[in-house]
Amino acid sequence: MTTDILISVKDLKKYFKGDKIKALDGVSVDIHKGEVIVVIGPSGGGKSTFLRSLNLLEMPTSGTITVEGTDITKKKDSSGKKLDLDLHRQKMGMVFQHFNLFPHMTVLENMTLAPTIVKKVPRAEAEAQAMELLARVGLADRAGAYPSQLSGGQKQRVAIVRALCMSPDVMLFDEPTSALDPEMVGEVLDVMKELAESGMTMVVVTHEMGFAREVGSSILFLAQGKLIEEGTPDEIFNHPQSPRLQDFLAKVL
């Protein structure tokens, strides 16, 4: 793993209803290229807000998010030009809890839509890349199927490779298995493990502690909007320091 910082988050705050609800309360973390950051914690602790802030789907109340040297929370870049937020969002693939596939389009059409329209990739090239990615997740034979003809696990695998079609620098996963039937969770986690092994930088919000322990290079424990503890899987799961983390792990492990 290199020491290159891909995303640097400093003193990130997100308040709702004035400052009554502190969804994020001063979170700072550096995400390096090739790292798999796994974010764990209780419901309502700020995990999804943190993840959605990384590509400004959630606008922070204060703090900075620097992506590859550019503070994306500013309206202008360092040269004074208006910041092209869409360009930065293209660098971040996002996979949600629900698959967000277009129901009236085939799997292949879902995957080639953004590359051909947003990045102006020639259709033949976009389709070739999509078929390669579908083969990688064992779904090449489903390219002509519609989302309604797929299982939940298949839809989520398509959602992952659809994000990969944009050749992102980092993949963001917001509880990607929580809407799935238990027997489908494994097939999605296997794809994510393979992605991690290929060197993809990933930030994953999940309740799957086995995945966090096995695949995470760094674990963030968020509760009450604060980053309570950060460390390797061994440090977090085998030697938790804070009482709040110890209490959380006693309930979920």
PDB file of C-alpha atoms in Angstrom:
ATOM      1  CA  MET A   1       0.000   0.000   0.000  1.00  0.00           C
ATOM      2  CA  THR A   2       1.285   3.459  -0.868  1.00  0.00           C
ATOM      3  CA  THR A   3       1.208   6.403   1.527  1.00  0.00           C
ATOM      4  CA  ASP A   4      -0.578   8.647  -0.990  1.00  0.00           C
ATOM      5  CA  ILE A   5      -3.563  10.364   0.610  1.00  0.00           C
ATOM      6  CA  LEU A   6      -6.562  10.170  -1.708  1.00  0.00           C
ATOM      7  CA  ILE A   7      -9.122  11.862   0.567  1.00  0.00           C
ATOM      8  CA  SER A   8      -8.395  13.965   3.631  1.00  0.00           C
ATOM      9  CA  VAL A   9     -11.270  14.836   5.971  1.00  0.00           C
ATOM     10  CA  LYS A  10     -10.657  17.524   8.594  1.00  0.00           C
ATOM     11  CA  ASP A  11     -12.979  18.459  11.466  1.00  0.00           C
ATOM     12  CA  LEU A  12     -16.092  17.469   9.516  1.00  0.00           C
ATOM     13  CA  LYS A  13     -19.370  18.586  11.073  1.00  0.00           C
ATOM     14  CA  LYS A  14     -22.957  18.082   9.924  1.00  0.00           C
ATOM     15  CA  TYR A  15     -25.699  19.538  12.082  1.00  0.00           C
ATOM     16  CA  PHE A  16     -29.451  19.351  11.573  1.00  0.00           C
ATOM     17  CA  LYS A  17     -32.161  21.578  13.117  1.00  0.00           C
ATOM     18  CA  GLY A  18     -29.675  24.318  13.894  1.00  0.00           C
ATOM     19  CA  ASP A  19     -27.190  22.479  16.060  1.00  0.00           C
ATOM     20  CA  LYS A  20     -29.655  20.246  17.928  1.00  0.00           C
ATOM     21  CA  ILE A  21     -28.758  17.083  15.974  1.00  0.00           C
ATOM     22  CA  LYS A  22     -25.013  16.572  15.535  1.00  0.00           C
ATOM     23  CA  ALA A  23     -24.898  13.844  12.878  1.00  0.00           C
ATOM     24  CA  LEU A  24     -21.144  14.449  12.514  1.00  0.00           C
ATOM     25  CA  ASP A  25     -19.257  16.292  15.216  1.00  0.00           C
ATOM     26  CA  GLY A  26     -15.659  16.967  14.259  1.00  0.00           C
ATOM     27  CA  VAL A  27     -14.560  13.855  12.328  1.00  0.00           C
ATOM     28  CA  SER A  28     -11.010  13.844  10.874  1.00  0.00           C
ATOM     29  CA  VAL A  29      -9.493  10.979   8.877  1.00  0.00           C
ATOM     30  CA  ASP A  30      -7.092  10.388   5.988  1.00  0.00           C
ATOM     31  CA  ILE A  31      -7.911   7.767   3.345  1.00  0.00           C
ATOM     32  CA  HIS A  32      -4.866   6.444   1.472  1.00  0.00           C
ATOM     33  CA  LYS A  33      -4.782   4.892  -1.984  1.00  0.00           C
ATOM     34  CA  GLY A  34      -5.389   1.148  -1.835  1.00  0.00           C
ATOM     35  CA  GLU A  35      -6.878   1.223   1.667  1.00  0.00           C
ATOM     36  CA  VAL A  36     -10.145  -0.449   2.621  1.00  0.00           C
ATOM     37  CA  ILE A  37     -11.702   1.748   5.300  1.00  0.00           C
ATOM     38  CA  VAL A  38     -14.585   0.026   7.076  1.00  0.00           C
ATOM     39  CA  VAL A  39     -16.945   2.234   9.085  1.00  0.00           C
ATOM     40  CA  ILE A  40     -18.838   0.542  11.907  1.00  0.00           C
ATOM     41  CA  GLY A  41     -21.010   1.765  14.751  1.00  0.00           C
ATOM     42  CA  PRO A  42     -24.570   1.926  16.091  1.00  0.00           C
ATOM     43  CA  SER A  43     -27.516   3.074  13.967  1.00  0.00           C
ATOM     44  CA  GLY A  44     -27.771   6.852  13.957  1.00  0.00           C
ATOM     45  CA  GLY A  45     -24.090   7.193  14.840  1.00  0.00           C
ATOM     46  CA  GLY A  46     -23.201   9.140  11.697  1.00  0.00           C
ATOM     47  CA  LYS A  47     -21.819   6.382   9.435  1.00  0.00           C
ATOM     48  CA  SER A  48     -23.975   7.030   6.352  1.00  0.00           C
ATOM     49  CA  THR A  49     -23.771  10.811   6.817  1.00  0.00           C
ATOM     50  CA  PHE A  50     -19.967  10.516   6.833  1.00  0.00           C
ATOM     51  CA  LEU A  51     -19.965   8.403   3.677  1.00  0.00           C
ATOM     52  CA  ARG A  52     -22.443  10.622   1.828  1.00  0.00           C
ATOM     53  CA  SER A  53     -20.408  13.695   2.783  1.00  0.00           C
ATOM     54  CA  LEU A  54     -17.345  12.346   0.955  1.00  0.00           C
ATOM     55  CA  ASN A  55     -18.935  13.138  -2.431  1.00  0.00           C
ATOM     56  CA  LEU A  56     -21.142  15.944  -1.053  1.00  0.00           C
ATOM     57  CA  LEU A  57     -24.431  14.082  -1.370  1.00  0.00           C
ATOM     58  CA  GLU A  58     -24.634  15.514   2.156  1.00  0.00           C
ATOM     59  CA  MET A  59     -23.315  19.087   2.401  1.00  0.00           C
ATOM     60  CA  PRO A  60     -21.226  19.512   5.566  1.00  0.00           C
ATOM     61  CA  THR A  61     -22.014  22.261   8.050  1.00  0.00           C
ATOM     62  CA  SER A  62     -18.276  22.909   8.398  1.00  0.00           C
ATOM     63  CA  GLY A  63     -14.893  21.253   7.933  1.00  0.00           C
ATOM     64  CA  THR A  64     -12.981  20.326   4.792  1.00  0.00           C
ATOM     65  CA  ILE A  65     -12.919  17.335   2.432  1.00  0.00           C
ATOM     66  CA  THR A  66      -9.861  17.328   0.194  1.00  0.00           C
ATOM     67  CA  VAL A  67      -9.964  14.882  -2.742  1.00  0.00           C
ATOM     68  CA  GLU A  68      -6.683  14.408  -4.613  1.00  0.00           C
ATOM     69  CA  GLY A  69      -5.494  17.843  -3.497  1.00  0.00           C
ATOM     70  CA  THR A  70      -8.746  19.789  -4.104  1.00  0.00           C
ATOM     71  CA  ASP A  71     -10.984  20.926  -1.250  1.00  0.00           C
ATOM     72  CA  ILE A  72     -14.384  20.007  -2.691  1.00  0.00           C
ATOM     73  CA  THR A  73     -16.264  21.898   0.063  1.00  0.00           C
ATOM     74  CA  LYS A  74     -15.089  25.173  -1.527  1.00  0.00           C
ATOM     75  CA  LYS A  75     -16.962  26.791  -4.426  1.00  0.00           C
ATOM     76  CA  LYS A  76     -13.720  27.453  -6.324  1.00  0.00           C
ATOM     77  CA  ASP A  77     -10.514  25.538  -6.932  1.00  0.00           C
ATOM     78  CA  SER A  78      -6.998  26.814  -6.104  1.00  0.00           C
ATOM     79  CA  SER A  79      -6.760  28.725  -9.398  1.00  0.00           C
ATOM     80  CA  GLY A  80     -10.013  30.603  -8.735  1.00  0.00           C
ATOM     81  CA  LYS A  81     -12.081  28.607 -11.238  1.00  0.00           C
ATOM     82  CA  LYS A  82     -15.568  27.389 -10.312  1.00  0.00           C
ATOM     83  CA  LEU A  83     -15.204  23.900  -8.878  1.00  0.00           C
ATOM     84  CA  ASP A  84     -16.579  21.158 -11.141  1.00  0.00           C
ATOM     85  CA  LEU A  85     -18.183  18.980  -8.479  1.00  0.00           C
ATOM     86  CA  ASP A  86     -19.570  16.531 -11.043  1.00  0.00           C
ATOM     87  CA  LEU A  87     -16.025  15.841 -12.220  1.00  0.00           C
ATOM     88  CA  HIS A  88     -14.977  14.945  -8.661  1.00  0.00           C
ATOM     89  CA  ARG A  89     -18.080  12.804  -8.162  1.00  0.00           C
ATOM     90  CA  GLN A  90     -17.096  10.809 -11.258  1.00  0.00           C
ATOM     91  CA  LYS A  91     -13.970   9.744  -9.381  1.00  0.00           C
ATOM     92  CA  MET A  92     -16.118   8.172  -6.651  1.00  0.00           C
ATOM     93  CA  GLY A  93     -18.255   5.125  -7.381  1.00  0.00           C
ATOM     94  CA  MET A  94     -21.209   4.879  -4.999  1.00  0.00           C
ATOM     95  CA  VAL A  95     -23.153   1.740  -4.129  1.00  0.00           C
ATOM     96  CA  PHE A  96     -26.260   2.185  -2.008  1.00  0.00           C
ATOM     97  CA  GLN A  97     -28.317  -0.111   0.188  1.00  0.00           C
ATOM     98  CA  HIS A  98     -30.972  -0.188  -2.554  1.00  0.00           C
ATOM     99  CA  PHE A  99     -29.725  -0.890  -6.029  1.00  0.00           C
ATOM    100  CA  ASN A 100     -31.109   2.153  -7.907  1.00  0.00           C
ATOM    101  CA  LEU A 101     -31.090   0.343 -11.249  1.00  0.00           C
ATOM    102  CA  PHE A 102     -33.334   1.731 -13.995  1.00  0.00           C
ATOM    103  CA  PRO A 103     -36.163  -0.846 -14.272  1.00  0.00           C
ATOM    104  CA  HIS A 104     -36.916  -0.134 -17.958  1.00  0.00           C
ATOM    105  CA  MET A 105     -33.308  -0.779 -19.037  1.00  0.00           C
ATOM    106  CA  THR A 106     -31.418  -4.044 -19.406  1.00  0.00           C
ATOM    107  CA  VAL A 107     -28.388  -4.775 -17.244  1.00  0.00           C
ATOM    108  CA  LEU A 108     -26.079  -3.796 -20.115  1.00  0.00           C
ATOM    109  CA  GLU A 109     -27.989  -0.549 -20.765  1.00  0.00           C
ATOM    110  CA  ASN A 110     -27.842   0.327 -17.054  1.00  0.00           C
ATOM    111  CA  MET A 111     -24.083  -0.148 -17.103  1.00  0.00           C
ATOM    112  CA  THR A 112     -23.278   1.766 -20.286  1.00  0.00           C
ATOM    113  CA  LEU A 113     -25.567   4.773 -19.708  1.00  0.00           C
ATOM    114  CA  ALA A 114     -23.189   6.917 -17.605  1.00  0.00           C
ATOM    115  CA  PRO A 115     -19.933   6.137 -19.462  1.00  0.00           C
ATOM    116  CA  THR A 116     -21.485   6.946 -22.870  1.00  0.00           C
ATOM    117  CA  ILE A 117     -23.348  10.089 -21.767  1.00  0.00           C
ATOM    118  CA  VAL A 118     -21.119  11.557 -19.052  1.00  0.00           C
ATOM    119  CA  LYS A 119     -17.660  10.445 -20.207  1.00  0.00           C
ATOM    120  CA  LYS A 120     -18.495  10.240 -23.934  1.00  0.00           C
ATOM    121  CA  VAL A 121     -17.046   6.716 -24.170  1.00  0.00           C
ATOM    122  CA  PRO A 122     -17.915   5.130 -27.560  1.00  0.00           C
ATOM    123  CA  ARG A 123     -20.790   2.654 -27.132  1.00  0.00           C
ATOM    124  CA  ALA A 124     -18.823  -0.366 -28.395  1.00  0.00           C
ATOM    125  CA  GLU A 125     -16.032   0.365 -25.939  1.00  0.00           C
ATOM    126  CA  ALA A 126     -18.471   0.911 -23.049  1.00  0.00           C
ATOM    127  CA  GLU A 127     -20.267  -2.358 -23.848  1.00  0.00           C
ATOM    128  CA  ALA A 128     -16.985  -4.288 -24.069  1.00  0.00           C
ATOM    129  CA  GLN A 129     -15.909  -2.971 -20.653  1.00  0.00           C
ATOM    130  CA  ALA A 130     -19.352  -3.709 -19.174  1.00  0.00           C
ATOM    131  CA  MET A 131     -19.286  -7.301 -20.460  1.00  0.00           C
ATOM    132  CA  GLU A 132     -15.801  -7.786 -19.018  1.00  0.00           C
ATOM    133  CA  LEU A 133     -16.973  -6.543 -15.612  1.00  0.00           C
ATOM    134  CA  LEU A 134     -20.146  -8.668 -15.734  1.00  0.00           C
ATOM    135  CA  ALA A 135     -18.004 -11.723 -16.469  1.00  0.00           C
ATOM    136  CA  ARG A 136     -15.829 -10.831 -13.480  1.00  0.00           C
ATOM    137  CA  VAL A 137     -18.849 -11.051 -11.145  1.00  0.00           C
ATOM    138  CA  GLY A 138     -20.353 -14.093 -12.869  1.00  0.00           C
ATOM    139  CA  LEU A 139     -23.223 -12.296 -14.599  1.00  0.00           C
ATOM    140  CA  ALA A 140     -22.191 -12.153 -18.263  1.00  0.00           C
ATOM    141  CA  ASP A 141     -25.214 -14.287 -19.160  1.00  0.00           C
ATOM    142  CA  ARG A 142     -27.579 -11.717 -17.584  1.00  0.00           C
ATOM    143  CA  ALA A 143     -26.532  -8.724 -19.744  1.00  0.00           C
ATOM    144  CA  GLY A 144     -29.867  -8.710 -21.615  1.00  0.00           C
ATOM    145  CA  ALA A 145     -32.014  -9.231 -18.503  1.00  0.00           C
ATOM    146  CA  TYR A 146     -34.075  -6.521 -16.817  1.00  0.00           C
ATOM    147  CA  PRO A 147     -33.654  -5.746 -13.081  1.00  0.00           C
ATOM    148  CA  SER A 148     -37.029  -7.365 -12.285  1.00  0.00           C
ATOM    149  CA  GLN A 149     -35.599 -10.676 -13.570  1.00  0.00           C
ATOM    150  CA  LEU A 150     -32.660 -10.617 -11.138  1.00  0.00           C
ATOM    151  CA  SER A 151     -32.310 -11.675  -7.499  1.00  0.00           C
ATOM    152  CA  GLY A 152     -31.344  -9.069  -4.889  1.00  0.00           C
ATOM    153  CA  GLY A 153     -27.770 -10.343  -4.812  1.00  0.00           C
ATOM    154  CA  GLN A 154     -27.517 -10.166  -8.607  1.00  0.00           C
ATOM    155  CA  LYS A 155     -28.910  -6.616  -8.631  1.00  0.00           C
ATOM    156  CA  GLN A 156     -26.342  -5.490  -6.074  1.00  0.00           C
ATOM    157  CA  ARG A 157     -23.494  -7.117  -8.041  1.00  0.00           C
ATOM    158  CA  VAL A 158     -24.731  -5.230 -11.131  1.00  0.00           C
ATOM    159  CA  ALA A 159     -24.860  -1.999  -9.080  1.00  0.00           C
ATOM    160  CA  ILE A 160     -21.209  -2.531  -8.063  1.00  0.00           C
ATOM    161  CA  VAL A 161     -19.927  -3.159 -11.586  1.00  0.00           C
ATOM    162  CA  ARG A 162     -22.090  -0.298 -12.912  1.00  0.00           C
ATOM    163  CA  ALA A 163     -20.137   2.026 -10.597  1.00  0.00           C
ATOM    164  CA  LEU A 164     -16.875   0.439 -11.775  1.00  0.00           C
ATOM    165  CA  CYS A 165     -17.785   1.264 -15.396  1.00  0.00           C
ATOM    166  CA  MET A 166     -16.894   4.891 -14.626  1.00  0.00           C
ATOM    167  CA  SER A 167     -13.330   3.822 -13.644  1.00  0.00           C
ATOM    168  CA  PRO A 168     -13.504   5.544 -10.229  1.00  0.00           C
ATOM    169  CA  ASP A 169     -10.506   6.191  -7.971  1.00  0.00           C
ATOM    170  CA  VAL A 170     -12.460   5.168  -4.874  1.00  0.00           C
ATOM    171  CA  MET A 171     -15.590   3.094  -4.234  1.00  0.00           C
ATOM    172  CA  LEU A 172     -18.066   4.116  -1.526  1.00  0.00           C
ATOM    173  CA  PHE A 173     -20.415   1.438  -0.158  1.00  0.00           C
ATOM    174  CA  ASP A 174     -23.379   2.422   2.046  1.00  0.00           C
ATOM    175  CA  GLU A 175     -24.536  -0.762   3.800  1.00  0.00           C
ATOM    176  CA  PRO A 176     -24.576  -2.681   0.486  1.00  0.00           C
ATOM    177  CA  THR A 177     -25.836  -5.956   1.984  1.00  0.00           C
ATOM    178  CA  SER A 178     -28.407  -4.775   4.524  1.00  0.00           C
ATOM    179  CA  ALA A 179     -31.372  -5.017   2.104  1.00  0.00           C
ATOM    180  CA  LEU A 180     -30.450  -8.534   0.966  1.00  0.00           C
ATOM    181  CA  ASP A 181     -31.732 -11.923   2.055  1.00  0.00           C
ATOM    182  CA  PRO A 182     -29.076 -13.592   4.248  1.00  0.00           C
ATOM    183  CA  GLU A 183     -28.160 -16.219   1.623  1.00  0.00           C
ATOM    184  CA  MET A 184     -27.354 -13.491  -0.919  1.00  0.00           C
ATOM    185  CA  VAL A 185     -25.010 -11.505   1.321  1.00  0.00           C
ATOM    186  CA  GLY A 186     -22.011 -13.760   0.656  1.00  0.00           C
ATOM    187  CA  GLU A 187     -22.063 -13.365  -3.127  1.00  0.00           C
ATOM    188  CA  VAL A 188     -21.922  -9.552  -2.806  1.00  0.00           C
ATOM    189  CA  LEU A 189     -19.212  -9.605  -0.123  1.00  0.00           C
ATOM    190  CA  ASP A 190     -17.142 -11.940  -2.344  1.00  0.00           C
ATOM    191  CA  VAL A 191     -17.205  -9.328  -5.136  1.00  0.00           C
ATOM    192  CA  MET A 192     -16.165  -6.633  -2.652  1.00  0.00           C
ATOM    193  CA  LYS A 193     -13.321  -8.809  -1.331  1.00  0.00           C
ATOM    194  CA  GLU A 194     -12.040  -9.363  -4.857  1.00  0.00           C
ATOM    195  CA  LEU A 195     -12.205  -5.605  -5.481  1.00  0.00           C
ATOM    196  CA  ALA A 196     -10.178  -4.970  -2.327  1.00  0.00           C
ATOM    197  CA  GLU A 197      -7.596  -7.567  -3.379  1.00  0.00           C
ATOM    198  CA  SER A 198      -7.249  -5.835  -6.766  1.00  0.00           C
ATOM    199  CA  GLY A 199      -6.089  -2.664  -4.961  1.00  0.00           C
ATOM    200  CA  MET A 200      -9.256  -0.566  -5.225  1.00  0.00           C
ATOM    201  CA  THR A 201      -9.556   2.139  -2.551  1.00  0.00           C
ATOM    202  CA  MET A 202     -12.806   1.513  -0.690  1.00  0.00           C
ATOM    203  CA  VAL A 203     -14.844   3.112   2.100  1.00  0.00           C
ATOM    204  CA  VAL A 204     -17.471   0.674   3.366  1.00  0.00           C
ATOM    205  CA  VAL A 205     -20.260   1.325   5.871  1.00  0.00           C
ATOM    206  CA  THR A 206     -21.412  -2.100   7.011  1.00  0.00           C
ATOM    207  CA  HIS A 207     -22.810  -4.249   9.825  1.00  0.00           C
ATOM    208  CA  GLU A 208     -20.873  -7.267   8.502  1.00  0.00           C
ATOM    209  CA  MET A 209     -18.208  -7.615  11.191  1.00  0.00           C
ATOM    210  CA  GLY A 210     -16.644 -10.678   9.550  1.00  0.00           C
ATOM    211  CA  PHE A 211     -16.006  -8.643   6.401  1.00  0.00           C
ATOM    212  CA  ALA A 212     -14.618  -5.740   8.447  1.00  0.00           C
ATOM    213  CA  ARG A 213     -12.233  -8.042  10.283  1.00  0.00           C
ATOM    214  CA  GLU A 214     -11.087  -9.919   7.181  1.00  0.00           C
ATOM    215  CA  VAL A 215     -10.879  -7.189   4.532  1.00  0.00           C
ATOM    216  CA  GLY A 216     -10.525  -3.840   6.326  1.00  0.00           C
ATOM    217  CA  SER A 217      -7.103  -2.226   6.464  1.00  0.00           C
ATOM    218  CA  SER A 218      -8.472   0.350   8.911  1.00  0.00           C
ATOM    219  CA  ILE A 219     -11.662   0.372  10.984  1.00  0.00           C
ATOM    220  CA  LEU A 220     -13.464   3.556  12.043  1.00  0.00           C
ATOM    221  CA  PHE A 221     -15.914   3.339  14.945  1.00  0.00           C
ATOM    222  CA  LEU A 222     -18.463   6.175  14.831  1.00  0.00           C
ATOM    223  CA  ALA A 223     -21.010   6.876  17.569  1.00  0.00           C
ATOM    224  CA  GLN A 224     -22.955  10.032  18.401  1.00  0.00           C
ATOM    225  CA  GLY A 225     -21.383  11.697  15.371  1.00  0.00           C
ATOM    226  CA  LYS A 226     -17.850  11.328  16.717  1.00  0.00           C
ATOM    227  CA  LEU A 227     -14.944   9.150  15.606  1.00  0.00           C
ATOM    228  CA  ILE A 228     -14.553   7.314  18.901  1.00  0.00           C
ATOM    229  CA  GLU A 229     -11.825   4.914  17.840  1.00  0.00           C
ATOM    230  CA  GLU A 230      -9.734   4.116  14.772  1.00  0.00           C
ATOM    231  CA  GLY A 231      -7.328   1.242  14.217  1.00  0.00           C
ATOM    232  CA  THR A 232      -6.488  -2.016  12.481  1.00  0.00           C
ATOM    233  CA  PRO A 233      -9.012  -4.881  12.641  1.00  0.00           C
ATOM    234  CA  ASP A 234      -6.837  -6.518  15.312  1.00  0.00           C
ATOM    235  CA  GLU A 235      -6.761  -3.346  17.436  1.00  0.00           C
ATOM    236  CA  ILE A 236     -10.488  -2.654  17.089  1.00  0.00           C
ATOM    237  CA  PHE A 237     -11.852  -6.183  17.514  1.00  0.00           C
ATOM    238  CA  ASN A 238      -9.293  -7.752  19.848  1.00  0.00           C
ATOM    239  CA  HIS A 239      -8.093  -4.750  21.871  1.00  0.00           C
ATOM    240  CA  PRO A 240     -10.881  -2.127  21.940  1.00  0.00           C
ATOM    241  CA  GLN A 241      -9.915   0.828  24.151  1.00  0.00           C
ATOM    242  CA  SER A 242     -13.090   2.867  24.671  1.00  0.00           C
ATOM    243  CA  PRO A 243     -15.985   1.589  26.809  1.00  0.00           C
ATOM    244  CA  ARG A 244     -18.404   2.647  24.027  1.00  0.00           C
ATOM    245  CA  LEU A 245     -16.680   0.394  21.487  1.00  0.00           C
ATOM    246  CA  GLN A 246     -16.402  -2.464  23.997  1.00  0.00           C
ATOM    247  CA  ASP A 247     -20.142  -2.187  24.651  1.00  0.00           C
ATOM    248  CA  PHE A 248     -20.936  -2.090  20.902  1.00  0.00           C
ATOM    249  CA  LEU A 249     -18.812  -5.179  20.141  1.00  0.00           C
ATOM    250  CA  ALA A 250     -20.327  -7.098  23.066  1.00  0.00           C
ATOM    251  CA  LYS A 251     -23.724  -6.656  21.382  1.00  0.00           C
ATOM    252  CA  VAL A 252     -22.792  -7.427  17.757  1.00  0.00           C
ATOM    253  CA  LEU A 253     -20.161 -10.171  18.010  1.00  0.00           C
TER     254      LEU A 253
END
